[in-house]
One Martini backbone bead per residue (centre of mass of N, CA, C, O) as a GRO file, in nm:
protein
  360
    1MET     BB    1  -0.595  -1.426   2.079
    2ILE     BB    2  -0.714  -1.705   2.049
    3PRO     BB    3  -0.878  -1.898   1.788
    4ASP     BB    4  -1.098  -2.093   1.712
    5PRO     BB    5  -1.159  -2.313   1.568
    6THR     BB    6  -1.089  -2.478   1.239
    7ASP     BB    7  -1.092  -2.645   0.962
    8VAL     BB    8  -0.866  -2.451   0.828
    9VAL     BB    9  -0.552  -2.428   0.764
   10VAL     BB   10  -0.297  -2.195   0.564
   11ILE     BB   11   0.022  -2.192   0.443
   12GLY     BB   12   0.008  -1.964   0.246
   13ALA     BB   13  -0.030  -1.696  -0.027
   14GLY     BB   14   0.036  -1.786  -0.300
   15GLN     BB   15  -0.104  -1.974  -0.561
   16ALA     BB   16  -0.187  -2.214  -0.371
   17GLY     BB   17  -0.303  -2.070  -0.127
   18LEU     BB   18  -0.545  -1.917  -0.290
   19SER     BB   19  -0.682  -2.156  -0.407
   20ALA     BB   20  -0.710  -2.315  -0.143
   21ALA     BB   21  -0.947  -2.055  -0.061
   22TYR     BB   22  -1.113  -2.049  -0.222
   23HIS     BB   23  -1.244  -2.340  -0.225
   24LEU     BB   24  -1.335  -2.310   0.053
   25GLN     BB   25  -1.525  -2.108   0.047
   26ARG     BB   26  -1.725  -2.232  -0.162
   27ARG     BB   27  -1.778  -2.474   0.048
   28GLY     BB   28  -1.802  -2.316   0.349
   29LEU     BB   29  -1.557  -2.330   0.506
   30GLY     BB   30  -1.349  -2.263   0.790
   31TYR     BB   31  -1.068  -2.023   0.746
   32ALA     BB   32  -0.706  -1.974   0.729
   33VAL     BB   33  -0.464  -1.765   0.616
   34LEU     BB   34  -0.068  -1.762   0.664
   35ASP     BB   35   0.105  -1.506   0.584
   36ALA     BB   36   0.475  -1.419   0.617
   37GLU     BB   37   0.418  -1.184   0.447
   38GLU     BB   38   0.321  -0.834   0.417
   39GLY     BB   39   0.214  -0.871   0.160
   40PRO     BB   40   0.138  -0.965  -0.174
   41GLY     BB   41   0.280  -1.235  -0.401
   42GLY     BB   42   0.461  -1.406  -0.210
   43ALA     BB   43   0.760  -1.488  -0.426
   44TRP     BB   44   0.720  -1.250  -0.636
   45ARG     BB   45   0.819  -1.000  -0.427
   46HIS     BB   46   1.153  -1.082  -0.476
   47ARG     BB   47   1.191  -1.079  -0.761
   48TRP     BB   48   1.384  -0.944  -1.031
   49LYS     BB   49   1.323  -0.684  -1.190
   50SER     BB   50   1.402  -0.833  -1.491
   51LEU     BB   51   1.189  -0.988  -1.453
   52ARG     BB   52   0.966  -1.010  -1.699
   53MET     BB   53   0.638  -1.102  -1.855
   54ALA     BB   54   0.779  -1.158  -2.142
   55THR     BB   55   0.972  -1.403  -1.990
   56VAL     BB   56   0.844  -1.542  -1.806
   57ASN     BB   57   0.679  -1.816  -1.666
   58GLY     BB   58   0.403  -1.928  -1.690
   59ILE     BB   59   0.111  -1.822  -1.599
   60SER     BB   60  -0.192  -1.854  -1.395
   61ASP     BB   61  -0.496  -1.846  -1.371
   62LEU     BB   62  -0.678  -1.750  -1.091
   63PRO     BB   63  -0.936  -1.879  -0.973
   64GLY     BB   64  -1.217  -1.654  -1.078
   65ILE     BB   65  -0.993  -1.492  -1.190
   66ALA     BB   66  -0.854  -1.320  -1.451
   67LYS     BB   67  -0.583  -1.158  -1.587
   68PRO     BB   68  -0.508  -0.910  -1.653
   69GLU     BB   69  -0.363  -0.725  -1.844
   70VAL     BB   70  -0.032  -0.741  -2.001
   71ASP     BB   71   0.301  -0.632  -1.946
   72PRO     BB   72   0.573  -0.715  -2.096
   73ALA     BB   73   0.733  -0.464  -1.925
   74GLU     BB   74   0.663  -0.570  -1.666
   75PRO     BB   75   0.754  -0.664  -1.351
   76SER     BB   76   0.642  -0.973  -1.170
   77SER     BB   77   0.673  -0.872  -0.889
   78GLU     BB   78   0.436  -0.634  -0.948
   79PHE     BB   79   0.194  -0.775  -1.112
   80LEU     BB   80   0.159  -1.025  -0.884
   81SER     BB   81   0.081  -0.859  -0.682
   82ARG     BB   82  -0.154  -0.699  -0.743
   83TYR     BB   83  -0.288  -0.975  -0.844
   84PHE     BB   84  -0.338  -1.100  -0.602
   85GLY     BB   85  -0.462  -0.854  -0.414
   86ALA     BB   86  -0.717  -0.802  -0.568
   87TYR     BB   87  -0.761  -1.054  -0.518
   88GLU     BB   88  -0.834  -1.117  -0.213
   89ASN     BB   89  -1.057  -0.860  -0.265
   90GLU     BB   90  -1.254  -0.943  -0.394
   91LEU     BB   91  -1.336  -1.239  -0.223
   92GLY     BB   92  -1.243  -1.179   0.123
   93LEU     BB   93  -0.984  -1.338   0.182
   94ALA     BB   94  -0.860  -1.491   0.486
   95VAL     BB   95  -0.587  -1.320   0.545
   96HIS     BB   96  -0.280  -1.315   0.762
   97ARG     BB   97  -0.066  -1.058   0.817
   98PRO     BB   98   0.231  -1.126   0.958
   99VAL     BB   99   0.259  -1.505   0.975
  100ARG     BB  100   0.447  -1.690   1.165
  101VAL     BB  101   0.540  -2.049   1.142
  102ARG     BB  102   0.674  -2.238   1.384
  103ALA     BB  103   0.462  -2.499   1.439
  104VAL     BB  104   0.296  -2.829   1.355
  105ARG     BB  105   0.033  -3.015   1.612
  106ARG     BB  106  -0.059  -3.248   1.794
  107GLU     BB  107  -0.303  -3.230   2.032
  108ASP     BB  108  -0.339  -3.563   2.006
  109ASN     BB  109  -0.372  -3.913   1.960
  110ASN     BB  110  -0.639  -3.824   1.774
  111PRO     BB  111  -0.649  -3.888   1.407
  112THR     BB  112  -0.879  -3.683   1.391
  113GLY     BB  113  -0.791  -3.440   1.557
  114LEU     BB  114  -0.638  -3.157   1.587
  115LEU     BB  115  -0.423  -2.888   1.530
  116ARG     BB  116  -0.146  -2.741   1.588
  117ILE     BB  117  -0.064  -2.393   1.534
  118GLU     BB  118   0.225  -2.210   1.544
  119THR     BB  119   0.309  -1.862   1.601
  120SER     BB  120   0.374  -1.528   1.610
  121ALA     BB  121   0.024  -1.481   1.682
  122GLY     BB  122  -0.037  -1.740   1.783
  123ASP     BB  123  -0.245  -2.012   1.815
  124TRP     BB  124  -0.397  -2.268   1.597
  125SER     BB  125  -0.665  -2.460   1.499
  126ALA     BB  126  -0.720  -2.792   1.325
  127ARG     BB  127  -0.813  -2.996   1.124
  128ALA     BB  128  -0.680  -2.885   0.899
  129VAL     BB  129  -0.395  -2.860   0.641
  130ILE     BB  130  -0.251  -2.620   0.382
  131ASN     BB  131   0.022  -2.621   0.253
  132ALA     BB  132   0.193  -2.319   0.070
  133THR     BB  133   0.548  -2.267   0.125
  134GLY     BB  134   0.697  -2.331  -0.051
  135THR     BB  135   1.099  -2.269  -0.163
  136TRP     BB  136   1.189  -1.923  -0.134
  137THR     BB  137   1.328  -1.982   0.198
  138ARG     BB  138   1.510  -2.236   0.036
  139PRO     BB  139   1.824  -2.212  -0.055
  140PHE     BB  140   2.033  -2.432  -0.269
  141TRP     BB  141   2.412  -2.481  -0.124
  142PRO     BB  142   2.672  -2.624  -0.240
  143ILE     BB  143   2.931  -2.794  -0.192
  144TYR     BB  144   3.310  -2.702  -0.217
  145PRO     BB  145   3.609  -2.726  -0.258
  146GLY     BB  146   3.735  -2.387  -0.072
  147GLN     BB  147   3.432  -2.225  -0.056
  148SER     BB  148   3.585  -2.017   0.156
  149SER     BB  149   3.846  -1.929   0.007
  150PHE     BB  150   3.681  -1.714  -0.185
  151ARG     BB  151   3.735  -1.376  -0.278
  152GLY     BB  152   3.496  -1.320  -0.378
  153ARG     BB  153   3.134  -1.351  -0.494
  154GLN     BB  154   2.872  -1.493  -0.348
  155LEU     BB  155   2.538  -1.616  -0.487
  156HIS     BB  156   2.192  -1.645  -0.489
  157VAL     BB  157   1.930  -1.588  -0.688
  158ALA     BB  158   1.780  -1.485  -0.410
  159ASP     BB  159   1.995  -1.204  -0.457
  160TYR     BB  160   1.952  -1.122  -0.676
  161VAL     BB  161   1.910  -0.779  -0.903
  162SER     BB  162   2.154  -0.757  -1.133
  163ALA     BB  163   2.408  -0.711  -1.390
  164GLU     BB  164   2.531  -0.430  -1.357
  165GLU     BB  165   2.705  -0.538  -1.060
  166PHE     BB  166   2.899  -0.744  -1.314
  167ARG     BB  167   3.065  -0.524  -1.466
  168GLY     BB  168   3.387  -0.629  -1.523
  169LYS     BB  169   3.313  -0.955  -1.430
  170HIS     BB  170   3.373  -1.284  -1.416
  171VAL     BB  171   3.040  -1.474  -1.404
  172ILE     BB  172   2.993  -1.773  -1.273
  173VAL     BB  173   2.749  -2.036  -1.342
  174VAL     BB  174   2.530  -2.215  -1.187
  175GLY     BB  175   2.344  -2.466  -1.328
  176GLY     BB  176   2.024  -2.637  -1.510
  177GLY     BB  177   1.794  -2.404  -1.545
  178ILE     BB  178   1.628  -2.135  -1.594
  179SER     BB  179   1.754  -1.950  -1.441
  180ALA     BB  180   2.065  -1.986  -1.543
  181VAL     BB  181   1.976  -1.883  -1.877
  182GLY     BB  182   1.868  -1.624  -1.788
  183LEU     BB  183   2.083  -1.495  -1.670
  184LEU     BB  184   2.270  -1.549  -1.847
  185ASP     BB  185   2.162  -1.350  -2.048
  186GLU     BB  186   2.191  -1.097  -1.900
  187ILE     BB  187   2.471  -1.087  -1.831
  188SER     BB  188   2.675  -1.126  -2.095
  189ARG     BB  189   2.584  -0.842  -2.211
  190VAL     BB  190   2.813  -0.711  -2.036
  191THR     BB  191   2.974  -0.988  -1.942
  192SER     BB  192   3.170  -1.241  -1.851
  193THR     BB  193   3.127  -1.570  -1.885
  194SER     BB  194   3.065  -1.930  -1.716
  195TRP     BB  195   2.913  -2.272  -1.744
  196PHE     BB  196   2.812  -2.486  -1.484
  197THR     BB  197   2.732  -2.837  -1.447
  198ARG     BB  198   2.654  -3.164  -1.394
  199ARG     BB  199   2.506  -3.214  -1.627
  200GLU     BB  200   2.357  -3.224  -1.908
  201PRO     BB  201   2.171  -3.041  -2.077
  202VAL     BB  202   1.795  -3.063  -2.204
  203TRP     BB  203   1.673  -2.985  -2.518
  204ARG     BB  204   1.391  -2.823  -2.651
  205ASP     BB  205   1.237  -2.793  -2.961
  206ALA     BB  206   0.973  -2.854  -2.931
  207PRO     BB  207   0.664  -2.792  -2.820
  208PHE     BB  208   0.495  -2.772  -2.486
  209ASP     BB  209   0.266  -2.955  -2.406
  210ALA     BB  210   0.053  -3.094  -2.244
  211LYS     BB  211   0.152  -3.398  -2.262
  212ALA     BB  212   0.407  -3.336  -2.190
  213GLY     BB  213   0.309  -3.186  -1.886
  214HIS     BB  214   0.199  -3.493  -1.794
  215ASP     BB  215   0.451  -3.655  -1.789
  216ALA     BB  216   0.637  -3.495  -1.592
  217VAL     BB  217   0.444  -3.495  -1.378
  218ALA     BB  218   0.441  -3.806  -1.338
  219LEU     BB  219   0.711  -3.842  -1.246
  220VAL     BB  220   0.689  -3.707  -0.988
  221GLU     BB  221   0.481  -3.811  -0.873
  222GLU     BB  222   0.590  -4.075  -0.809
  223ARG     BB  223   0.831  -4.016  -0.632
  224VAL     BB  224   0.655  -3.881  -0.387
  225ARG     BB  225   0.485  -4.208  -0.362
  226LYS     BB  226   0.771  -4.337  -0.252
  227GLY     BB  227   0.909  -4.073  -0.081
  228LEU     BB  228   1.066  -3.902  -0.239
  229PRO     BB  229   1.250  -3.665  -0.343
  230PRO     BB  230   1.164  -3.419  -0.527
  231GLN     BB  231   1.147  -3.322  -0.855
  232SER     BB  232   1.171  -3.057  -1.081
  233VAL     BB  233   0.958  -3.054  -1.353
  234VAL     BB  234   1.167  -2.915  -1.519
  235SER     BB  235   1.361  -3.224  -1.500
  236ALA     BB  236   1.124  -3.377  -1.687
  237THR     BB  237   1.115  -3.124  -1.958
  238GLY     BB  238   1.322  -2.936  -2.001
  239LEU     BB  239   1.456  -2.690  -2.234
  240ILE     BB  240   1.350  -2.390  -2.419
  241TRP     BB  241   1.403  -2.245  -2.684
  242THR     BB  242   1.448  -1.928  -2.773
  243PRO     BB  243   1.520  -1.649  -2.884
  244ALA     BB  244   1.719  -1.530  -2.622
  245LEU     BB  245   1.853  -1.848  -2.616
  246ARG     BB  246   1.993  -1.826  -2.908
  247ALA     BB  247   2.141  -1.593  -2.861
  248ALA     BB  248   2.328  -1.657  -2.627
  249LYS     BB  249   2.466  -1.893  -2.797
  250ASP     BB  250   2.601  -1.721  -2.980
  251ARG     BB  251   2.755  -1.570  -2.770
  252GLY     BB  252   2.866  -1.849  -2.567
  253ALA     BB  253   2.663  -1.862  -2.299
  254LEU     BB  254   2.630  -2.200  -2.362
  255ASP     BB  255   2.875  -2.329  -2.289
  256ARG     BB  256   2.907  -2.572  -2.122
  257GLN     BB  257   3.069  -2.731  -1.827
  258PRO     BB  258   3.178  -2.932  -1.624
  259MET     BB  259   3.206  -2.967  -1.305
  260PHE     BB  260   3.401  -2.852  -1.112
  261THR     BB  261   3.619  -2.943  -0.809
  262ALA     BB  262   3.708  -2.629  -0.717
  263ILE     BB  263   3.798  -2.394  -0.520
  264GLU     BB  264   3.953  -2.097  -0.522
  265PRO     BB  265   4.042  -1.758  -0.433
  266GLN     BB  266   4.061  -1.702  -0.774
  267GLY     BB  267   3.847  -1.956  -0.864
  268VAL     BB  268   3.871  -2.264  -1.033
  269ARG     BB  269   3.886  -2.625  -1.105
  270ARG     BB  270   3.838  -2.787  -1.347
  271ALA     BB  271   3.804  -3.146  -1.461
  272ASP     BB  272   4.095  -3.115  -1.626
  273GLY     BB  273   4.276  -2.903  -1.409
  274SER     BB  274   4.236  -2.637  -1.498
  275PHE     BB  275   4.210  -2.268  -1.456
  276LEU     BB  276   3.953  -2.034  -1.349
  277PRO     BB  277   3.888  -1.739  -1.328
  278ALA     BB  278   3.683  -1.521  -1.055
  279ASP     BB  279   3.477  -1.328  -0.932
  280VAL     BB  280   3.200  -1.493  -0.971
  281ILE     BB  281   2.921  -1.642  -0.823
  282LEU     BB  282   2.618  -1.809  -0.906
  283TRP     BB  283   2.373  -2.001  -0.735
  284ALA     BB  284   2.175  -2.196  -0.978
  285THR     BB  285   2.017  -2.461  -0.738
  286GLY     BB  286   1.791  -2.404  -0.602
  287PHE     BB  287   1.484  -2.538  -0.411
  288ARG     BB  288   1.335  -2.609  -0.099
  289ALA     BB  289   1.111  -2.720   0.092
  290GLU     BB  290   0.924  -2.559   0.330
  291LEU     BB  291   0.921  -2.778   0.631
  292GLU     BB  292   1.008  -2.746   0.908
  293HIS     BB  293   0.689  -2.700   1.080
  294LEU     BB  294   0.641  -3.014   1.028
  295ALA     BB  295   0.839  -3.186   1.242
  296PRO     BB  296   0.642  -3.269   1.443
  297LEU     BB  297   0.525  -3.512   1.212
  298HIS     BB  298   0.732  -3.684   1.088
  299LEU     BB  299   0.673  -3.732   0.786
  300ARG     BB  300   0.894  -3.852   0.690
  301GLY     BB  301   1.106  -4.086   0.535
  302PRO     BB  302   1.353  -4.341   0.458
  303GLY     BB  303   1.419  -4.151   0.141
  304GLY     BB  304   1.368  -3.822   0.249
  305GLY     BB  305   1.072  -3.811   0.195
  306ILE     BB  306   0.719  -3.772   0.132
  307ALA     BB  307   0.426  -3.947   0.147
  308MET     BB  308   0.212  -3.965  -0.142
  309GLU     BB  309  -0.138  -3.857  -0.207
  310GLY     BB  310  -0.094  -3.655  -0.414
  311THR     BB  311  -0.159  -3.405  -0.184
  312GLN     BB  312  -0.131  -3.627   0.044
  313VAL     BB  313  -0.044  -3.708   0.273
  314ALA     BB  314  -0.009  -4.100   0.404
  315ALA     BB  315   0.048  -4.042   0.750
  316GLU     BB  316  -0.160  -3.761   0.749
  317PRO     BB  317  -0.484  -3.655   0.615
  318ARG     BB  318  -0.476  -3.371   0.734
  319VAL     BB  319  -0.236  -3.332   0.534
  320HIS     BB  320  -0.143  -3.078   0.270
  321LEU     BB  321   0.033  -3.064  -0.009
  322VAL     BB  322   0.126  -2.754  -0.205
  323GLY     BB  323   0.311  -2.682  -0.395
  324TYR     BB  324   0.443  -2.980  -0.455
  325GLY     BB  325   0.571  -3.118  -0.653
  326PRO     BB  326   0.400  -3.172  -0.927
  327SER     BB  327   0.264  -2.858  -0.796
  328SER     BB  328   0.493  -2.649  -0.888
  329SER     BB  329   0.351  -2.545  -1.049
  330THR     BB  330   0.053  -2.318  -1.210
  331ILE     BB  331  -0.093  -2.533  -1.241
  332GLY     BB  332  -0.110  -2.729  -1.019
  333ALA     BB  333  -0.151  -2.553  -0.797
  334ASN     BB  334  -0.460  -2.517  -0.864
  335ARG     BB  335  -0.551  -2.783  -0.888
  336ALA     BB  336  -0.438  -2.886  -0.568
  337GLY     BB  337  -0.623  -2.660  -0.416
  338ARG     BB  338  -0.888  -2.874  -0.506
  339ALA     BB  339  -0.779  -3.146  -0.406
  340ALA     BB  340  -0.767  -3.071  -0.121
  341VAL     BB  341  -1.041  -3.013  -0.029
  342ALA     BB  342  -1.174  -3.257  -0.134
  343ALA     BB  343  -1.030  -3.450   0.067
  344ILE     BB  344  -1.125  -3.325   0.338
  345LEU     BB  345  -1.426  -3.342   0.317
  346THR     BB  346  -1.371  -3.652   0.384
  347LEU     BB  347  -1.378  -3.581   0.687
  348PRO     BB  348  -1.419  -3.600   0.997
  349GLY     BB  349  -1.657  -3.342   1.071
  350MET     BB  350  -1.727  -3.213   0.772
  351PRO     BB  351  -1.992  -3.007   0.686
  352CYS     BB  352  -1.949  -3.105   0.388
  353PRO     BB  353  -1.987  -3.260   0.061
  354ALA     BB  354  -1.789  -3.407  -0.145
  355GLU     BB  355  -1.595  -3.424  -0.400
  356GLN     BB  356  -1.439  -3.544  -0.735
  357VAL     BB  357  -1.094  -3.477  -0.756
  358THR     BB  358  -0.843  -3.422  -0.998
  359TRP     BB  359  -0.539  -3.305  -1.060
  360GLY     BB  360  -0.335  -3.437  -1.290
   0.00000   0.00000   0.00000
């Protein structure tokens, strides 16, 4: 059965999607949250068990209900799935799962008309869509000469389980982000590693304060305003030294090498021409935004990205992207959910008065 048209459909029930649902419910709008997962937690459901709350990058409270007391030793996948599930239940949020969104289309040529959301559970119609699908389902794999000839194992961080499976093997980690250095720290405790990045990593000795965070988000926001593909907020903040990472540096695990030029059956060819034998290549090369279901709307511009005004797609004001670009951090996701709802309230036909909100 196709539900009656609603005011807003939210796609995704991670941090950004739940934040949006909270503000939609608070403002009295009709809404539905469509989530592809089997249960609560968003992408956190899939994080490796060794990523514990003591080491996970800062997680903000969801709006309205603070996180419960944190056990630093608990896996983040378990803690955050439980927190998100309790949040949905306590607020009675309208989350439908598992529902996979296949496509979002305009129902007609009316710029203030309805959008059709085609899903694995039938079609929905809405005056606006808040997309909160994140990036976890779109791991990015770079392509290098000879990659298919490698006789060892290649995997992306999305497929990582634990360091123990690599014991006794030489592991190459590729990537310059938080996941790369965190996994280098973990894997180097049980076996030998090498680290390769395209650019020299930037490290921060100073604390990452509110001003630094604001400046980093502003850099990412400027890119998406111009319609360029977003860079991660981390790429603008740099890597922050922690006691664990300083210990990894002392073990030699963070001795970065410039990117290899080719992959061979038994290892890689370094930039200086020398050969490095390897058993495993772990690609910690990030993710891309999961937006393929929005392709029928033709939102991408000539710059390869989607031009944004805050959370709103500049060319399609009925569509908002939260957890995208500058709102990809947990703090930004919360603010973006509120800002998206505030902007949607200004659309023709919405039943509630708008409020002025800025998310940056």
